[in-house]
Amino acid sequence: NAGVTQTPKFQVLKTGQSMTLQCAQDMNHEYMSWYRQDPGMGLRLIHYSVGAGITDQGEVPNGYNVSRSTTEDFPLRLLSAAPSQTSVYFCASSYSGTQVDIQYFGAGTRLSVL
Amino acid sequence: AQSVAQPEDQVNVAEGNPLTVKCTYSVSGNPYLFWYVQYPNRGLQFLLKYITGDNLVKGSYGFEAEFNKSQTSFHLKKPSALVSDSALYFCAVRDPYSGNTGKLIFGQGTTLQVKP
């Protein structure tokens, strides 16, 4: 079992560039989410999905788009990168229902925007 | 607003000694509380949860947490620390208005350093 796989592990962008952070899980989890981790601020939820075709905004959604066309994949798109989006990004997944809070995290993508 | 606070940025403990990592919360209604651990260059891993029932919850790797409703706290504990326990620990609470959507509110994290 690969679990939650995130690519790339590292990325450097210039201001204004766009890119997609990939996330895939092989556990048939209904729930998937994206967080960003910044020093001293813990993890903040960007977007989440409770199933294929369903997405919703989290705490800090501005500047990011998501889609969920399949159960396995949940890509995060940065439309026009800004230095404020320099962060470590984590994708997570879990079963729905009573197990939804036991989330499995990927290893993260470290993004720098210059 | 719902929130979780971890008052210590770092906790230092000697190997073999007991450890405590503190967490306090502020939520409406009954809290669903969690601890996650992050080892260097890794994603977070679930340690334990409190939903209801016994105030002392046991989790992975010998960790336990004590729920105290009157003090609105959920401190993480371990009787005897190991060097391998050194990591970043996050307390989290379920957003009470999110139902079963899995939205967690995380604290800012506490670095645990266990010295030999």
Short mmCIF file of C-alpha atoms in Angstrom, two decimals:
data_model
loop_
_atom_site.label_atom_id
_atom_site.label_comp_id
_atom_site.label_asym_id
_atom_site.label_seq_id
_atom_site.Cartn_x
_atom_site.Cartn_y
_atom_site.Cartn_z
CA ASN A 1 0.00 0.00 0.00
CA ALA A 2 1.44 3.36 -1.03
CA GLY A 3 -1.01 5.34 1.15
CA VAL A 4 -1.13 9.04 0.26
CA THR A 5 1.34 10.08 -2.43
CA GLN A 6 2.20 13.71 -3.10
CA THR A 7 4.22 15.04 -6.02
CA PRO A 8 6.46 16.92 -6.36
CA LYS A 9 8.34 16.94 -3.04
CA PHE A 10 9.93 20.31 -3.74
CA GLN A 11 9.07 23.14 -6.08
CA VAL A 12 10.32 26.64 -6.72
CA LEU A 13 8.07 29.05 -8.61
CA LYS A 14 8.30 32.63 -9.72
CA THR A 15 5.56 35.05 -8.77
CA GLY A 16 2.67 34.75 -11.20
CA GLN A 17 3.40 31.21 -12.35
CA SER A 18 0.79 28.50 -12.03
CA MET A 19 1.22 24.90 -11.03
CA THR A 20 -0.62 21.83 -9.80
CA LEU A 21 0.28 19.86 -6.70
CA GLN A 22 -0.70 16.25 -7.15
CA CYS A 23 -2.23 14.01 -4.49
CA ALA A 24 -3.27 10.39 -4.90
CA GLN A 25 -4.45 7.79 -2.39
CA ASP A 26 -4.97 4.06 -2.86
CA MET A 27 -7.05 3.36 0.24
CA ASN A 28 -10.44 4.08 -1.34
CA HIS A 29 -10.98 6.92 1.11
CA GLU A 30 -13.96 9.15 0.50
CA TYR A 31 -12.58 12.18 2.30
CA MET A 32 -9.56 14.14 1.06
CA SER A 33 -8.16 17.49 2.05
CA TRP A 34 -5.33 19.95 1.53
CA TYR A 35 -3.56 21.79 4.34
CA ARG A 36 -0.75 24.28 4.43
CA GLN A 37 1.75 24.31 7.27
CA ASP A 38 3.47 27.52 8.27
CA PRO A 39 5.82 28.03 11.22
CA GLY A 40 3.97 28.83 14.44
CA MET A 41 0.57 28.47 12.79
CA GLY A 42 -0.04 24.75 12.73
CA LEU A 43 -1.97 23.35 9.81
CA ARG A 44 -4.69 25.33 8.09
CA LEU A 45 -7.29 23.73 5.86
CA ILE A 46 -7.34 24.99 2.26
CA HIS A 47 -9.97 22.83 0.54
CA TYR A 48 -11.58 19.50 1.19
CA SER A 49 -13.72 16.91 -0.55
CA VAL A 50 -16.18 14.41 0.90
CA GLY A 51 -16.35 12.38 -2.30
CA ALA A 52 -15.82 12.43 -6.05
CA GLY A 53 -17.41 15.48 -7.61
CA ILE A 54 -17.83 17.30 -4.28
CA THR A 55 -15.44 19.95 -2.99
CA ASP A 56 -15.68 22.78 -0.50
CA GLN A 57 -13.57 25.57 0.90
CA GLY A 58 -11.63 25.43 4.11
CA GLU A 59 -10.11 28.19 6.19
CA VAL A 60 -7.69 29.65 3.62
CA PRO A 61 -8.98 28.90 0.09
CA ASN A 62 -8.01 32.11 -1.72
CA GLY A 63 -5.57 31.59 -4.58
CA TYR A 64 -6.18 27.84 -4.77
CA ASN A 65 -8.51 25.64 -6.81
CA VAL A 66 -9.33 21.97 -6.47
CA SER A 67 -11.32 19.32 -8.29
CA ARG A 68 -12.19 15.72 -7.48
CA SER A 69 -12.99 13.80 -10.63
CA THR A 70 -12.03 10.42 -9.15
CA THR A 71 -11.95 8.93 -5.65
CA GLU A 72 -8.17 8.51 -5.85
CA ASP A 73 -6.97 11.95 -6.95
CA PHE A 74 -7.31 15.41 -5.46
CA PRO A 75 -5.03 17.95 -7.20
CA LEU A 76 -4.45 21.43 -5.82
CA ARG A 77 -3.95 24.23 -8.34
CA LEU A 78 -2.19 27.50 -7.70
CA LEU A 79 -3.55 29.90 -10.30
CA SER A 80 -1.01 32.73 -9.96
CA ALA A 81 1.63 32.03 -7.34
CA ALA A 82 2.44 34.68 -4.75
CA PRO A 83 5.25 34.78 -2.16
CA SER A 84 2.58 34.42 0.57
CA GLN A 85 1.96 30.91 -0.77
CA THR A 86 5.44 29.80 0.21
CA SER A 87 4.67 26.93 2.57
CA VAL A 88 4.63 23.19 3.07
CA TYR A 89 1.50 21.60 1.64
CA PHE A 90 0.01 18.39 2.95
CA CYS A 91 -2.68 16.24 1.42
CA ALA A 92 -4.69 13.96 3.70
CA SER A 93 -7.38 11.33 3.30
CA SER A 94 -9.70 9.30 5.49
CA TYR A 95 -12.80 7.18 5.49
CA SER A 96 -16.05 9.03 5.91
CA GLY A 97 -18.41 8.65 8.83
CA THR A 98 -17.04 7.92 12.30
CA GLN A 99 -13.48 7.40 11.01
CA VAL A 100 -13.28 10.72 9.19
CA ASP A 101 -11.07 12.30 11.82
CA ILE A 102 -8.33 9.66 11.55
CA GLN A 103 -6.58 11.23 8.62
CA TYR A 104 -3.64 9.81 6.69
CA PHE A 105 -1.16 12.38 5.49
CA GLY A 106 1.22 12.47 2.57
CA ALA A 107 4.87 13.42 3.03
CA GLY A 108 4.27 16.97 1.86
CA THR A 109 5.30 19.35 -0.90
CA ARG A 110 7.67 22.16 0.02
CA LEU A 111 6.89 25.17 -2.18
CA SER A 112 8.89 28.36 -2.49
CA VAL A 113 7.56 31.32 -4.47
CA LEU A 114 10.15 33.92 -5.36
CA ALA B 1 -14.50 30.97 17.59
CA GLN B 2 -13.34 27.40 17.91
CA SER B 3 -9.68 27.10 18.75
CA VAL B 4 -6.91 24.93 20.08
CA ALA B 5 -3.88 26.23 21.94
CA GLN B 6 -0.57 24.58 22.66
CA PRO B 7 1.11 26.94 25.12
CA GLU B 8 4.63 25.56 24.74
CA ASP B 9 6.64 25.87 21.54
CA GLN B 10 9.14 23.30 22.82
CA VAL B 11 9.32 20.72 25.58
CA ASN B 12 12.64 19.25 26.65
CA VAL B 13 12.84 16.04 28.65
CA ALA B 14 15.50 13.50 29.49
CA GLU B 15 15.15 9.97 28.21
CA GLY B 16 13.37 7.77 30.74
CA ASN B 17 11.54 10.66 32.38
CA PRO B 18 7.80 11.24 32.03
CA LEU B 19 6.67 13.76 29.46
CA THR B 20 3.66 16.02 29.11
CA VAL B 21 2.69 18.10 26.09
CA LYS B 22 -0.08 20.55 26.89
CA CYS B 23 -3.21 21.39 24.92
CA THR B 24 -6.25 23.51 25.77
CA TYR B 25 -9.33 23.97 23.64
CA SER B 26 -12.27 26.26 23.17
CA VAL B 27 -15.22 24.75 21.31
CA SER B 28 -18.98 24.76 21.46
CA GLY B 29 -20.61 21.59 22.70
CA ASN B 30 -18.81 18.32 23.33
CA PRO B 31 -15.30 18.32 21.91
CA TYR B 32 -13.82 15.67 19.65
CA LEU B 33 -10.07 15.87 20.40
CA PHE B 34 -7.03 14.39 18.69
CA TRP B 35 -3.27 14.19 18.86
CA TYR B 36 -1.09 13.84 15.78
CA VAL B 37 2.70 13.49 15.55
CA GLN B 38 5.01 14.67 12.77
CA TYR B 39 8.48 13.21 12.42
CA PRO B 40 11.07 15.19 10.41
CA ASN B 41 10.27 15.40 6.69
CA ARG B 42 7.15 13.29 7.11
CA GLY B 43 3.43 13.87 7.10
CA LEU B 44 1.36 13.81 10.28
CA GLN B 45 0.42 10.51 11.90
CA PHE B 46 -2.64 9.92 14.07
CA LEU B 47 -1.80 9.09 17.71
CA LEU B 48 -5.06 9.02 19.64
CA LYS B 49 -8.52 10.52 20.00
CA TYR B 50 -11.12 11.37 22.60
CA ILE B 51 -14.77 11.28 21.63
CA THR B 52 -16.56 10.25 24.80
CA GLY B 53 -16.16 7.92 27.77
CA ASP B 54 -13.07 7.37 29.90
CA ASN B 55 -11.10 10.59 30.42
CA LEU B 56 -7.79 8.74 29.96
CA VAL B 57 -7.26 7.72 26.37
CA LYS B 58 -4.50 5.36 25.27
CA GLY B 59 -2.91 5.58 21.85
CA SER B 60 0.01 4.50 19.72
CA TYR B 61 3.66 4.18 20.84
CA GLY B 62 2.77 4.18 24.57
CA PHE B 63 1.22 7.65 24.53
CA GLU B 64 -1.92 8.55 26.43
CA ALA B 65 -3.93 11.72 26.88
CA GLU B 66 -6.08 12.99 29.70
CA PHE B 67 -9.29 14.86 28.97
CA ASN B 68 -10.25 17.40 31.61
CA LYS B 69 -13.56 19.10 30.91
CA SER B 70 -13.38 21.62 33.76
CA GLN B 71 -9.96 22.83 32.65
CA THR B 72 -10.77 22.42 28.92
CA SER B 73 -7.51 20.55 28.49
CA PHE B 74 -6.31 17.46 26.66
CA HIS B 75 -2.68 16.94 27.63
CA LEU B 76 -0.54 14.28 25.97
CA LYS B 77 1.52 12.10 28.30
CA LYS B 78 3.98 9.26 28.32
CA PRO B 79 5.41 7.63 31.45
CA SER B 80 8.93 7.13 30.07
CA ALA B 81 10.23 9.16 27.13
CA LEU B 82 12.41 7.75 24.36
CA VAL B 83 14.84 9.65 22.15
CA SER B 84 12.79 8.39 19.20
CA ASP B 85 9.78 10.30 20.56
CA SER B 86 11.46 13.55 19.49
CA ALA B 87 9.08 15.10 16.97
CA LEU B 88 6.50 17.82 16.43
CA TYR B 89 3.16 17.16 18.14
CA PHE B 90 -0.16 18.67 17.15
CA CYS B 91 -3.36 18.81 19.13
CA ALA B 92 -6.55 19.10 17.06
CA VAL B 93 -10.28 19.42 17.55
CA ARG B 94 -13.08 18.65 15.14
CA ASP B 95 -14.87 21.72 13.91
CA PRO B 96 -18.18 21.29 15.76
CA TYR B 97 -20.14 22.89 12.93
CA SER B 98 -18.73 20.59 10.26
CA GLY B 99 -20.66 17.42 11.11
CA ASN B 100 -18.83 14.44 9.65
CA THR B 101 -16.94 16.42 7.01
CA GLY B 102 -13.59 15.82 8.72
CA LYS B 103 -12.65 19.44 9.22
CA LEU B 104 -10.02 19.60 11.95
CA ILE B 105 -8.71 22.67 13.73
CA PHE B 106 -5.04 22.24 14.62
CA GLY B 107 -2.96 23.86 17.31
CA GLN B 108 0.33 25.49 16.39
CA GLY B 109 2.39 22.47 17.39
CA THR B 110 4.89 21.65 20.15
CA THR B 111 8.37 20.37 19.46
CA LEU B 112 9.34 17.58 21.84
CA GLN B 113 13.06 17.09 22.33
CA VAL B 114 14.12 14.00 24.27
CA LYS B 115 17.79 13.98 25.23
CA PRO B 116 19.78 10.83 26.03
#
